[in-house]
Every structure is written in structure tokens, then in C-alpha cells.
Amino acid sequence: MALVKAKKNTTTPSEPGPAADPAANPSTGPHTGLTDADPAARRQAARALAQSPAPGAVPALAGRLVVEDDPGVREAILTALVRIGTGEAAAALLPLLDREDAGLRNAVLESVQQMPAAAAAPAVLPLLDHPDSDLRIFAVQLLGAMSHPERLGWLSGVVERDAHVNVCLAAAEALAETGDPAALPSLERLALRFPGDPMVGFSVDAARRRFQGG
Amino acid sequence: MESFSDDSDAGLPPADYAILCDFLRERTGLSFTEAKRYFVDRRVAARMAAVGARDIRDYMNLLRFQASGEELQRLVNVMTVNETYFFREKYQFDCLVNAALDEVVRGRPPGSRVRIWSAGCSTGEEAYSIAIMLLEHWRRVDDFEIELHASDIDSTVLERAQAGIYEERSLQGLPAHLRAKYFQKVGSAPDRWQIMEELRDSIEFSRVNITDPQQVRAFRGIDVIFCRNLLIYFDDIGRREAASMFHDALAPNGFVCLGHSESMSRMSSLFVPRRFPDAILYQKPAGGTAP
Ligand SMILES: C[S@@+](CC[C@H](N)C(=O)[O-])C[C@H]1O[C@@H](n2cnc3c(N)ncnc32)[C@H](O)[C@@H]1O
């Protein structure tokens, strides 16, 4: 028969006890593991930090993420930061949004979106004042995807005040997606702020129809 | 819903419920929301009564600090959904024997190992279905040494998987000639069939919690992981963590097979979807990264 049992000590798991305690782990602590030459050790270190975050875990993870080029380790670090899920973790990820690497930027957006809104939102809000309009658009997308009671207010503030039409359009789209008719007055004011812009006209019309129709 | 039909069913207060669910999520990946109260409250109440816990705090202490972990295991065993049957979503097994395995062994010398893992095997139907499909339909089955691993977090289902005794409900999808070939009737029971010993002995069953990095670390160089109808019980971040650990466990070019309603693209960018004639599988790129 072609089916065989695994050779012992190769891939057969040992009988697992109750959930292992990563803090009680090997000779090196998880922080140092993050710079190990072996990617498997780095992934393991990231996961250990997620399971029981030690002080300094967030800067250590974020510091490694910036230089890490193994995709498996990157993902382990990102999931660890999402799992830690504090404002500090969100704030550590956001600066990576201005990296050239689109894959990393998307991964950061997705990761911050998966964090609890209450923790992530305060870290995202300051980005609305960033001089770079691309970063303001990311901030709008992040806030738009959060289920947070103040979302409408933040997005309305953007459409009423942001100087850059693309940022306003991103916020208008996010507002339309909330489906909340309370967003309509700000959208109307947006149409007045950029009277000649066809995209603005189109987007405000679409929102109007959506709110009135539903 | 606030009211319950009788007192023994009175639910946990929301704060205690949340603490318990957080704990379960942390230990098992299973994500229970308020909407799952109908499922959780009764089971926890029954376990608390069984161990004589005075209140939820008392019970949580037992779960957290009992050295043997026995009560945690008992609770886990009642909190899992173990629904499964032979040849479930058979097109995925077709995909395995018609296309994926041929790709896996390309360039490998005959006699080398092929490793398949049913992660979340429940009572074993998935792993035995794979074994039967291989023996019946993979034309190169005799050229390689195939290891079949099957694991679950639930210790009760693993015992049943190892015993390999099934009833009609579970066997319905299996053609009669395969039942005749691989099963024997158990005693005089009208409706109980045991899978033959040779197959039972060829699968390595183990208790593995796929959210525990230490436990998953034992799996390396796996060629195909079946993880079907398990991650639906996890939250987004839990799925993403599981995907990341499967990535570690797989050999380069290895495949993950998810349930039909599950999609890796929503969990992880580490895999590339591969559309075969029978099914879509997710592949770990040889260089480790999705293009
Ligand atoms: C619905 S069954 C699916 C069985 C089979 N894969 C199928 O598709 O028919 C899900 C199984 O996943 C197991 N499970 C849930 N959480 C798990 C975890 N963290 N680690 C391993 N198994 C888990 C449950 O115990 C259950 O037996």
C-alpha cells in the first residue's frame, strides 16, 4: 500500500499539552528572535510577542517590519501587531503608508482596518492633517471602513474643509457608503465648494439618489 | 434575547460572556459573538454544573489554572461544531487526484514522500475520503510514500476518527462499491460500518490546535493542507493568523484547500489562487511570495 505512517520525529507532532506558554520559551527572548538569521525563528518570535506582548513589543515588531523582506515574516509581524491591536500598534504601522512598496502599503491598510476601531481611530485621525494628500486619502479610507460612532462627523469634516478635491471625493464616497442621509448636507456643501468639478457633481448626485431612493 | 425558558438556562451577564468568549477565542481561535448565545450559554452552564463551579469566575479560574488542562479540553470539545461526512465537497478531492498531486510530485524521484494534512478532521471522514480517493483514483499512488496526517482540537472526535465507525448519515455520499470494499459491518447493528484496519492504521491522528504556533510547528514540508469548514468559525484576524501558519507548514508550491464558501484572498496575500478544472486551490509560491 502506498499510504505510509510518518517517520517519527520528522513531521509528526508530539502530543501537545495545554496551550504552550511562549514566554517560557527557549534560550533567546522573542525580541532578539526578531533579528534571527532564520526566517522561521523570526516568525516564531513575532507570534510569541502577539500571544503575550512584552513591554517594547510594538516598537520591536514595527522596527523589524521596516527592514524585513521575507513575506512570511512580514505577514507574521503584521498579524502580531493586529492581534496586539492597541493604539500604539496602529500608530506604529501608519508611517509605513508613505512607503514606495504598494504591497506593504496595502498590507498596512488592511491590518489597521482589522484592529479595533476604538484603538485605531485616534491614531488615524492626525493623518487627516498630513500635508500629503495621498496620506489623507488613506486616512479617509481607513476611517470610512471603521464602525465607529464618530465616523460620520470625521468624514463630513473632510468634505467640508479639505482643500484637495481628491481627498474630498474619497470622503464623499465613504459617506455615501454609510448610507446615512445625515451625510447629505455636507455633501451638498461640497458641491458648492467645487461647483465646476464634474466628478464632484457626479458623486454628490449619486449620493443624493442613493439616500432618496433608499 | 434576554429571557430564557428556565432558570438553568439563564445566560451569563454580557461582561462575563465577553470575558469567556475572549478567552475561548484566544485559546482556540473560535469566535463567539453575542449572536451565538443560544449556542454558548447552555454548553457553559452544563460544564459549570458538571464540575460544580460556583460562578463564572470560579469556572474561569479552573479553565485558566488547572494544570492538566482537562476542563479546558472538555469545554473545547463541547464548543466545536463537528459536522462532516464522506466525500463532502468531492470536487476538491477530484482536484487533488486529477491535477494537484501530479503537480506536487513533478520532478520528485519515485519513492519520495508526499505529505497531506487534514487540519480540523473532526471524526475522520475527510482524511479517510482522501485515502480512498488516492487509492482509487490517483494513478501514481504506488510511486510515492504518502503520509496522511489528520488533526483536530477536539479530543472526542479524534477518538471516534481512530475507531473509524460510521453510520448511514455519514456514509451517504460514498458509492456502494466503495463501502463494500473499504468497510465492514459492525456486529449485528443495522447501521454501523467500520473502515478497514489498514486504512485506520495508515493515518496519523493527533490533537493539534491550529492557532497554537508551538503545535503547528511540528508540521513542516506538507504538500497539501485541507482546512475546510473550520475557519468559518474564526474571526478575520484568526483566519489571517491561520493562513500565515499554513504558509510555514507547507513545502514550496504546496496547496491549501479551503471549504467552498471560504476564500484565501480575503485572508492572506501569501498565496496564489490556482484554478484547476475541478476546483480552486491556494498555492504557496516557490519563492515564498505571491507575485
Ligand atoms: C465543521 S468540522 C469540519 C470537518 C471537515 N474538515 C469537513 O469539512 O467536513 C470543523 C472541525 O474543526 C475543528 N476545529 C475548530 N477549531 C480548531 C482549532 N483551533 N484547531 C484544530 N481544529 C479545530 C472542530 O473541532 C471541528 O471538528
Coordinates of C-alpha atoms and ligand atoms in Angstrom, one line a residue:
Chain A
M1 CA 0.0 0.0 0.0
A2 CA 1.2 3.5 -0.9
L3 CA 0.0 5.1 2.3
V4 CA 2.6 5.1 5.0
K5 CA 2.9 6.4 8.5
A6 CA 5.0 9.5 9.1
K7 CA 8.6 8.8 10.3
K8 CA 8.7 9.7 13.9
N9 CA 10.5 12.9 14.7
T10 CA 10.1 14.3 11.2
T11 CA 6.7 15.9 10.8
T12 CA 4.7 14.0 13.5
P13 CA 3.6 16.4 16.2
S14 CA 4.4 15.5 19.7
E15 CA 1.5 15.1 22.0
P16 CA 0.6 18.7 22.8
G17 CA -0.1 19.7 26.3
P18 CA -2.4 22.7 27.2
A19 CA -1.6 25.8 25.3
A20 CA 2.1 26.4 25.4
D21 CA 3.5 29.5 27.1
P22 CA 5.6 31.4 24.6
A23 CA 7.1 33.4 27.4
A24 CA 8.6 30.3 28.8
N25 CA 10.3 29.7 25.5
P26 CA 13.9 28.9 24.6
S27 CA 17.2 30.5 25.3
T28 CA 16.6 33.7 23.5
G29 CA 13.7 36.1 24.2
P30 CA 11.2 36.9 21.5
H31 CA 12.7 40.4 20.9
T32 CA 16.1 39.0 19.9
G33 CA 14.4 36.3 17.9
L34 CA 13.1 39.0 15.5
T35 CA 16.6 39.6 14.1
D36 CA 17.5 35.9 13.9
A37 CA 19.0 34.9 10.6
D38 CA 16.4 32.1 10.2
P39 CA 13.0 33.4 9.0
A40 CA 11.3 30.6 10.9
A41 CA 12.7 31.9 14.1
R42 CA 11.7 35.4 13.2
R43 CA 8.1 34.3 12.5
Q44 CA 8.1 32.4 15.8
A45 CA 9.3 35.4 17.7
A46 CA 6.6 37.6 16.1
R47 CA 3.9 35.1 17.1
A48 CA 5.2 34.8 20.6
L49 CA 5.0 38.6 21.0
A50 CA 1.4 38.5 19.8
Q51 CA 0.5 35.8 22.3
S52 CA 2.0 37.6 25.3
P53 CA 3.1 41.1 24.4
A54 CA 6.1 42.2 26.5
P55 CA 6.9 45.8 27.0
G56 CA 8.6 47.2 24.0
A57 CA 7.0 44.6 21.7
V58 CA 5.3 47.1 19.4
P59 CA 8.4 49.1 18.5
A60 CA 10.4 45.9 18.1
L61 CA 7.9 44.5 15.7
A62 CA 7.5 47.7 13.8
G63 CA 11.2 48.2 13.6
R64 CA 11.7 44.8 12.1
L65 CA 8.8 45.2 9.7
V66 CA 10.6 48.2 8.1
V67 CA 13.6 46.1 7.1
E68 CA 12.0 42.7 6.7
D69 CA 11.9 41.3 3.2
D70 CA 10.7 37.8 3.8
P71 CA 6.9 37.8 3.0
G72 CA 6.1 35.1 5.6
V73 CA 7.8 37.0 8.4
R74 CA 6.2 40.3 7.3
E75 CA 2.8 38.7 7.5
A76 CA 3.6 37.2 10.9
I77 CA 4.7 40.6 12.2
L78 CA 1.6 42.3 10.7
T79 CA -0.8 39.8 12.2
A80 CA 1.0 40.1 15.5
L81 CA 0.5 43.9 15.5
V82 CA -3.2 43.4 14.6
R83 CA -3.5 40.9 17.4
I84 CA -1.9 43.3 19.9
G85 CA -4.4 45.8 18.5
T86 CA -3.6 48.8 20.6
G87 CA -3.4 52.5 19.6
E88 CA 0.4 52.1 19.8
A89 CA 0.3 49.2 17.4
A90 CA -1.8 51.2 14.9
A91 CA 0.4 54.3 15.3
A92 CA 3.5 52.1 14.6
L93 CA 2.0 50.9 11.3
L94 CA 0.7 54.1 9.9
P95 CA 4.0 55.7 9.0
L96 CA 4.6 52.8 6.5
L97 CA 1.8 54.2 4.4
D98 CA 4.2 56.5 2.6
R99 CA 6.5 53.7 1.5
E100 CA 7.1 53.0 -2.2
D101 CA 6.2 49.4 -1.8
A102 CA 2.5 49.1 -2.7
G103 CA 2.2 45.6 -1.3
L104 CA 3.4 46.8 2.1
R105 CA 1.0 49.8 2.0
N106 CA -1.9 47.6 1.2
A107 CA -1.0 45.2 3.9
V108 CA -0.8 48.1 6.4
L109 CA -4.2 49.4 5.3
E110 CA -5.7 46.0 5.7
S111 CA -4.1 45.5 9.0
V112 CA -5.1 48.8 10.6
Q113 CA -8.7 48.1 9.3
Q114 CA -8.7 44.8 11.2
M115 CA -7.8 46.5 14.5
P116 CA -10.5 47.5 16.9
A117 CA -11.8 50.9 15.7
A118 CA -11.7 52.4 19.2
A119 CA -8.0 51.8 19.4
A120 CA -7.1 52.6 15.8
A121 CA -9.1 55.7 15.1
P122 CA -7.2 58.1 17.5
A123 CA -4.0 57.0 15.7
V124 CA -5.5 57.6 12.2
L125 CA -7.2 61.0 12.9
P126 CA -4.0 63.1 12.9
L127 CA -3.3 61.8 9.4
L128 CA -6.2 63.9 8.2
D129 CA -4.0 66.9 8.7
H130 CA -1.0 65.4 6.9
P131 CA 0.5 67.7 4.2
D132 CA 0.5 64.8 1.7
S133 CA -3.0 64.4 0.2
D134 CA -2.3 60.7 -0.6
L135 CA -1.9 60.0 3.1
R136 CA -5.1 62.0 3.8
I137 CA -6.9 59.7 1.3
F138 CA -5.6 56.6 3.1
A139 CA -6.8 58.1 6.4
V140 CA -10.3 58.7 4.9
Q141 CA -10.4 55.1 3.6
L142 CA -9.4 53.7 7.0
L143 CA -11.9 55.8 8.9
G144 CA -14.6 55.1 6.3
A145 CA -14.2 51.4 6.9
M146 CA -14.4 51.6 10.7
S147 CA -17.5 51.0 12.6
H148 CA -17.1 54.0 15.0
P149 CA -19.9 56.2 16.3
E150 CA -18.0 59.3 15.2
R151 CA -17.2 58.2 11.6
L152 CA -19.9 60.4 10.0
G153 CA -18.6 63.5 11.8
W154 CA -15.0 62.9 10.8
L155 CA -15.8 62.3 7.1
S156 CA -18.2 65.3 7.0
G157 CA -15.4 67.4 8.4
V158 CA -13.2 66.3 5.5
V159 CA -15.7 67.0 2.7
E160 CA -16.4 70.4 4.2
R161 CA -12.8 71.5 4.9
D162 CA -10.1 69.6 3.0
A163 CA -8.6 71.7 0.2
H164 CA -7.8 68.8 -2.1
V165 CA -10.7 67.6 -4.3
N166 CA -9.5 64.0 -4.4
V167 CA -9.5 63.8 -0.6
C168 CA -13.0 65.2 -0.6
L169 CA -14.1 62.7 -3.2
A170 CA -12.7 59.8 -1.2
A171 CA -14.6 61.1 1.8
A172 CA -17.8 61.6 -0.2
E173 CA -17.6 58.1 -1.4
A174 CA -17.1 56.8 2.1
L175 CA -20.0 58.9 3.3
A176 CA -22.3 57.6 0.5
E177 CA -21.3 54.1 1.6
T178 CA -22.5 54.7 5.2
G179 CA -26.0 55.0 3.7
D180 CA -26.8 57.6 6.3
P181 CA -28.9 60.5 5.0
A182 CA -27.4 62.7 7.7
A183 CA -24.4 62.9 5.4
L184 CA -26.3 64.8 2.7
P185 CA -26.0 68.4 4.0
S186 CA -22.1 68.1 4.0
L187 CA -22.2 66.6 0.5
E188 CA -24.4 69.5 -0.7
R189 CA -21.9 71.9 0.7
L190 CA -19.1 70.0 -1.1
A191 CA -21.0 70.6 -4.4
L192 CA -20.9 74.3 -3.7
R193 CA -17.2 74.3 -2.8
F194 CA -16.2 72.8 -6.2
P195 CA -19.0 74.0 -8.5
G196 CA -17.2 73.3 -11.7
D197 CA -15.9 69.9 -10.9
P198 CA -17.7 67.1 -12.8
M199 CA -16.5 64.3 -10.6
V200 CA -17.8 66.2 -7.5
G201 CA -21.2 66.8 -9.3
F202 CA -21.4 63.2 -10.2
S203 CA -20.5 61.9 -6.8
V204 CA -22.9 64.2 -5.0
D205 CA -25.7 63.3 -7.4
A206 CA -25.1 59.6 -6.9
A207 CA -25.2 60.1 -3.1
R208 CA -28.5 62.1 -3.3
R209 CA -30.1 59.4 -5.4
R210 CA -28.9 56.7 -3.1
F211 CA -30.2 58.4 0.1
Q212 CA -33.5 59.5 -1.5
G213 CA -34.0 56.1 -3.1
G214 CA -33.3 54.1 0.0
Chain B
M1 CA -32.7 37.9 23.6
E2 CA -32.8 38.4 27.3
S3 CA -35.2 35.9 28.6
F4 CA -34.6 32.2 28.8
S5 CA -37.1 29.4 29.2
D6 CA -36.0 28.1 32.5
D7 CA -33.5 29.2 35.2
S8 CA -30.8 26.7 34.5
D9 CA -30.5 28.3 31.1
A10 CA -30.2 31.9 32.4
G11 CA -27.4 33.4 30.3
L12 CA -24.2 34.9 31.5
P13 CA -24.2 38.7 32.0
P14 CA -22.8 40.4 28.9
A15 CA -19.5 41.4 30.6
D16 CA -18.9 37.8 31.8
Y17 CA -20.0 36.4 28.4
A18 CA -17.4 38.7 26.7
I19 CA -14.6 37.6 29.0
L20 CA -15.4 33.9 28.4
C21 CA -15.6 34.5 24.6
D22 CA -12.3 36.4 24.6
F23 CA -10.7 33.5 26.5
L24 CA -12.1 30.9 24.1
R25 CA -11.0 33.0 21.1
E26 CA -7.5 33.3 22.5
R27 CA -7.2 29.6 23.2
T28 CA -9.0 28.1 20.2
G29 CA -9.5 30.7 17.5
L30 CA -13.3 30.1 17.7
S31 CA -15.1 33.4 17.7
F32 CA -18.4 33.6 19.5
T33 CA -20.4 36.8 19.4
E34 CA -23.5 37.8 21.3
A35 CA -25.4 36.3 18.4
K36 CA -24.1 32.9 19.4
R37 CA -25.5 33.0 22.9
Y38 CA -28.0 30.2 22.1
F39 CA -25.0 28.0 21.5
V40 CA -22.6 29.1 24.2
D41 CA -24.8 29.7 27.3
R42 CA -26.2 26.2 27.5
R43 CA -22.9 24.5 27.0
V44 CA -21.1 26.6 29.5
A45 CA -23.9 26.2 32.1
A46 CA -23.7 22.4 31.6
R47 CA -19.9 22.3 32.1
M48 CA -20.1 24.5 35.1
A49 CA -22.7 22.3 36.7
A50 CA -20.7 19.2 35.9
V51 CA -17.6 20.5 37.7
G52 CA -19.7 22.2 40.5
A53 CA -18.4 25.7 39.7
R54 CA -20.0 28.3 42.0
D55 CA -20.0 31.1 39.4
I56 CA -18.3 32.0 36.2
R57 CA -15.2 33.4 38.0
D58 CA -14.7 30.1 39.7
Y59 CA -15.1 28.3 36.4
M60 CA -12.7 30.7 34.6
N61 CA -10.1 30.0 37.3
L62 CA -10.4 26.4 36.6
L63 CA -10.1 26.9 32.9
R64 CA -7.0 29.1 33.3
F65 CA -5.1 27.4 36.0
Q66 CA -5.9 23.7 36.1
A67 CA -2.5 22.1 35.5
S68 CA -3.9 19.2 33.4
G69 CA -5.9 21.4 31.2
E70 CA -8.6 18.8 31.4
E71 CA -11.6 21.1 31.9
L72 CA -10.5 23.4 29.1
Q73 CA -10.4 20.4 26.8
R74 CA -13.8 19.3 27.9
L75 CA -15.2 22.8 27.2
V76 CA -13.5 22.9 23.9
N77 CA -15.0 19.5 23.0
V78 CA -18.5 20.8 23.5
M79 CA -17.9 24.2 21.8
T80 CA -16.8 22.8 18.4
V81 CA -19.1 22.1 15.5
N82 CA -18.1 18.7 14.1
E83 CA -20.4 18.3 11.2
T84 CA -18.7 16.2 8.4
Y85 CA -19.3 13.3 6.1
F86 CA -17.6 11.1 3.5
F87 CA -16.9 12.7 0.1
R88 CA -18.1 16.2 1.3
E89 CA -17.4 18.7 -1.5
K90 CA -16.0 15.8 -3.5
Y91 CA -14.9 18.0 -6.4
Q92 CA -12.0 19.1 -4.2
F93 CA -10.8 15.5 -3.8
D94 CA -11.2 15.1 -7.6
C95 CA -8.9 18.1 -8.0
L96 CA -6.4 16.5 -5.7
V97 CA -6.1 13.3 -7.7
N98 CA -6.7 14.7 -11.1
A99 CA -4.3 17.6 -11.0
A100 CA -2.8 18.9 -7.8
L101 CA -0.8 15.9 -6.8
D102 CA 0.7 15.4 -10.2
E103 CA 2.0 18.9 -9.9
V104 CA 3.2 18.3 -6.4
V105 CA 5.3 15.3 -7.4
R106 CA 6.7 16.8 -10.6
G107 CA 10.4 16.3 -10.6
R108 CA 10.4 14.2 -7.5
P109 CA 12.0 10.8 -7.6
P110 CA 9.7 7.8 -7.2
G111 CA 9.6 6.6 -3.6
S112 CA 9.8 10.1 -2.1
R113 CA 7.3 11.3 0.4
V114 CA 4.1 13.2 -0.2
R115 CA 2.5 14.8 2.8
I116 CA -1.1 15.6 3.1
W117 CA -2.7 17.1 6.2
S118 CA -6.4 17.3 7.1
A119 CA -6.4 20.1 9.7
G120 CA -9.7 20.0 11.5
C121 CA -10.5 16.5 10.5
S122 CA -13.4 16.1 13.0
T123 CA -14.5 12.4 13.1
G124 CA -12.1 11.5 10.3
E125 CA -14.4 11.3 7.2
E126 CA -12.3 13.9 5.4
A127 CA -9.0 12.1 5.9
Y128 CA -10.5 8.7 5.0
S129 CA -12.1 10.2 1.9
I130 CA -8.7 11.4 0.8
A131 CA -7.2 8.0 1.4
I132 CA -9.9 6.3 -0.6
M133 CA -9.7 8.8 -3.4
L134 CA -5.9 8.3 -3.6
L135 CA -6.1 4.6 -3.7
E136 CA -8.9 4.6 -6.2
H137 CA -8.0 7.4 -8.5
W138 CA -4.5 8.7 -8.3
R139 CA -2.7 6.8 -10.9
R140 CA 0.7 7.4 -9.3
V141 CA -0.3 6.3 -5.9
D142 CA 2.2 3.4 -5.8
D143 CA 5.1 5.5 -6.9
F144 CA 5.3 7.5 -3.7
E145 CA 5.1 7.1 0.0
I146 CA 2.1 9.1 1.1
E147 CA 1.8 10.4 4.6
L148 CA -1.7 11.3 5.7
H149 CA -1.9 13.5 8.8
A150 CA -5.2 14.3 10.4
S151 CA -5.7 16.5 13.4
D152 CA -8.3 18.3 15.4
I153 CA -8.5 20.4 18.6
D154 CA -11.4 18.2 19.9
S155 CA -10.2 15.1 21.6
T156 CA -13.6 13.3 21.5
V157 CA -13.8 13.4 17.7
L158 CA -10.3 12.2 17.4
E159 CA -11.1 9.1 19.3
R160 CA -14.0 8.5 17.0
A161 CA -11.9 9.1 14.0
Q162 CA -9.4 6.5 15.1
A163 CA -12.2 4.0 15.8
G164 CA -13.5 4.6 12.3
I165 CA -17.0 3.5 12.9
Y166 CA -19.7 5.4 10.9
E167 CA -23.4 5.4 10.4
E168 CA -25.5 5.8 7.4
R169 CA -25.8 9.6 7.7
S170 CA -22.1 10.0 7.3
L171 CA -21.7 7.4 4.6
Q172 CA -24.4 8.5 2.2
G173 CA -22.1 10.2 -0.3
L174 CA -19.9 7.2 -0.6
P175 CA -20.7 4.9 -3.6
A176 CA -21.9 1.4 -2.6
H177 CA -19.0 -0.4 -4.2
L178 CA -16.5 1.7 -2.1
R179 CA -18.4 1.0 1.0
A180 CA -18.2 -2.7 0.2
K181 CA -14.6 -2.5 -0.5
Y182 CA -13.3 -0.4 2.5
F183 CA -15.8 -1.1 5.3
Q184 CA -17.1 -3.9 7.4
K185 CA -20.4 -4.0 9.1
V186 CA -20.1 -3.8 12.9
G187 CA -21.7 -6.8 14.6
S188 CA -25.4 -7.1 14.0
A189 CA -26.0 -3.4 14.2
P190 CA -28.1 -2.4 11.1
D191 CA -26.4 0.9 10.6
R192 CA -22.8 0.8 11.7
W193 CA -19.8 0.3 9.5
Q194 CA -16.1 0.3 10.4
I195 CA -13.5 1.4 8.0
M196 CA -10.8 -1.3 7.4
E197 CA -7.9 -1.5 9.7
E198 CA -5.3 -1.0 7.0
L199 CA -6.7 2.5 6.4
R200 CA -7.2 3.3 10.0
D201 CA -3.5 2.4 10.6
S202 CA -2.3 4.5 7.7
I203 CA -3.5 7.8 9.0
E204 CA -1.6 9.7 11.7
F205 CA -4.2 11.2 14.0
S206 CA -3.1 13.9 16.5
R207 CA -4.6 16.6 18.6
V208 CA -3.4 19.9 17.2
N209 CA -4.8 23.3 17.8
I210 CA -4.1 25.2 14.6
T211 CA -3.9 28.5 16.4
D212 CA -1.0 27.3 18.6
P213 CA 2.3 28.1 16.9
Q214 CA 4.1 25.6 19.0
Q215 CA 1.8 22.8 18.0
V216 CA 1.7 23.7 14.3
R217 CA 5.5 23.9 14.3
A218 CA 5.5 20.1 14.2
F219 CA 4.1 20.2 10.7
R220 CA 6.7 21.1 8.1
G221 CA 7.1 20.2 4.4
I222 CA 3.4 19.5 3.9
D223 CA 2.3 19.3 0.3
V224 CA -1.4 19.7 0.6
I225 CA -3.4 21.1 3.6
F226 CA -7.1 20.5 3.7
C227 CA -8.7 23.0 6.1
R228 CA -12.3 23.0 5.2
N229 CA -15.2 24.4 7.2
L230 CA -13.1 25.3 10.1
L231 CA -12.0 28.9 9.5
I232 CA -15.7 29.9 9.1
Y233 CA -15.7 29.8 12.9
F234 CA -12.8 32.2 13.3
D235 CA -12.7 36.0 13.1
D236 CA -10.8 37.8 10.4
I237 CA -7.6 38.1 12.3
G238 CA -7.8 34.5 13.4
R239 CA -8.1 33.4 9.8
R240 CA -5.2 35.5 8.8
E241 CA -3.0 34.0 11.5
A242 CA -4.0 30.5 10.5
A243 CA -3.2 31.3 6.9
S244 CA 0.2 32.5 8.0
M245 CA 0.9 29.3 9.9
F246 CA -0.2 27.1 7.0
H247 CA 2.2 29.0 4.9
D248 CA 5.0 28.0 7.3
A249 CA 3.9 24.4 7.3
L250 CA 3.7 24.0 3.5
A251 CA 6.5 22.9 1.2
P252 CA 7.3 25.4 -1.6
N253 CA 4.5 25.1 -4.2
G254 CA 2.3 23.3 -1.7
F255 CA -1.5 23.8 -1.7
V256 CA -4.2 24.8 0.7
C257 CA -7.8 23.6 0.1
L258 CA -10.5 25.6 1.8
G259 CA -14.2 25.0 2.1
H260 CA -16.3 26.2 -0.8
S261 CA -17.5 29.3 0.9
E262 CA -14.0 30.3 2.1
S263 CA -11.5 32.3 0.1
M264 CA -7.9 32.8 0.9
S265 CA -7.8 36.2 -0.9
R266 CA -9.8 37.6 2.0
M267 CA -7.3 36.2 4.5
S268 CA -3.9 36.4 3.1
S269 CA -1.7 37.8 0.4
L270 CA 0.8 35.0 0.8
F271 CA -1.0 32.6 -1.5
V272 CA -1.8 32.5 -5.2
P273 CA -5.2 31.1 -6.3
R274 CA -4.9 28.3 -8.8
R275 CA -7.8 27.4 -10.9
F276 CA -7.9 23.7 -11.8
P277 CA -10.7 22.1 -13.8
D278 CA -12.3 20.7 -10.7
A279 CA -11.6 23.4 -8.0
I280 CA -9.7 26.4 -6.9
L281 CA -6.7 25.7 -4.6
Y282 CA -4.4 28.2 -3.0
Q283 CA -0.7 27.8 -3.6
K284 CA 2.4 28.8 -1.7
P285 CA 4.7 30.3 -4.4
A286 CA 8.0 28.6 -4.7
G287 CA 9.9 31.7 -3.7
G288 CA 7.6 32.1 -0.7
T289 CA 5.9 35.2 -2.0
A290 CA 2.8 35.9 -4.1
P291 CA 3.8 37.9 -7.3
Ligands
LIG1 C1 -17.3 21.5 10.8 S1 -15.9 20.5 11.2 C2 -15.2 20.3 9.6 C3 -14.7 18.9 9.3 C4 -14.1 18.6 8.0 N1 -12.9 19.4 7.7 C5 -15.1 18.9 6.9 O1 -15.0 19.9 6.2 O2 -16.0 18.1 6.7 C6 -14.7 21.6 11.9 C7 -13.7 21.0 12.8 O3 -12.7 21.9 13.1 C8 -12.2 21.7 14.4 N2 -11.6 22.9 15.0 C9 -12.1 24.0 15.4 N3 -11.2 24.9 15.9 C10 -10.0 24.2 15.7 C11 -8.6 24.6 16.0 N4 -8.3 25.8 16.6 N5 -7.7 23.7 15.8 C12 -8.0 22.5 15.2 N6 -9.2 22.1 14.9 C13 -10.2 23.0 15.2 C14 -13.5 21.3 15.2 O4 -13.2 20.6 16.4 C15 -14.3 20.5 14.1 O5 -14.1 19.2 14.3

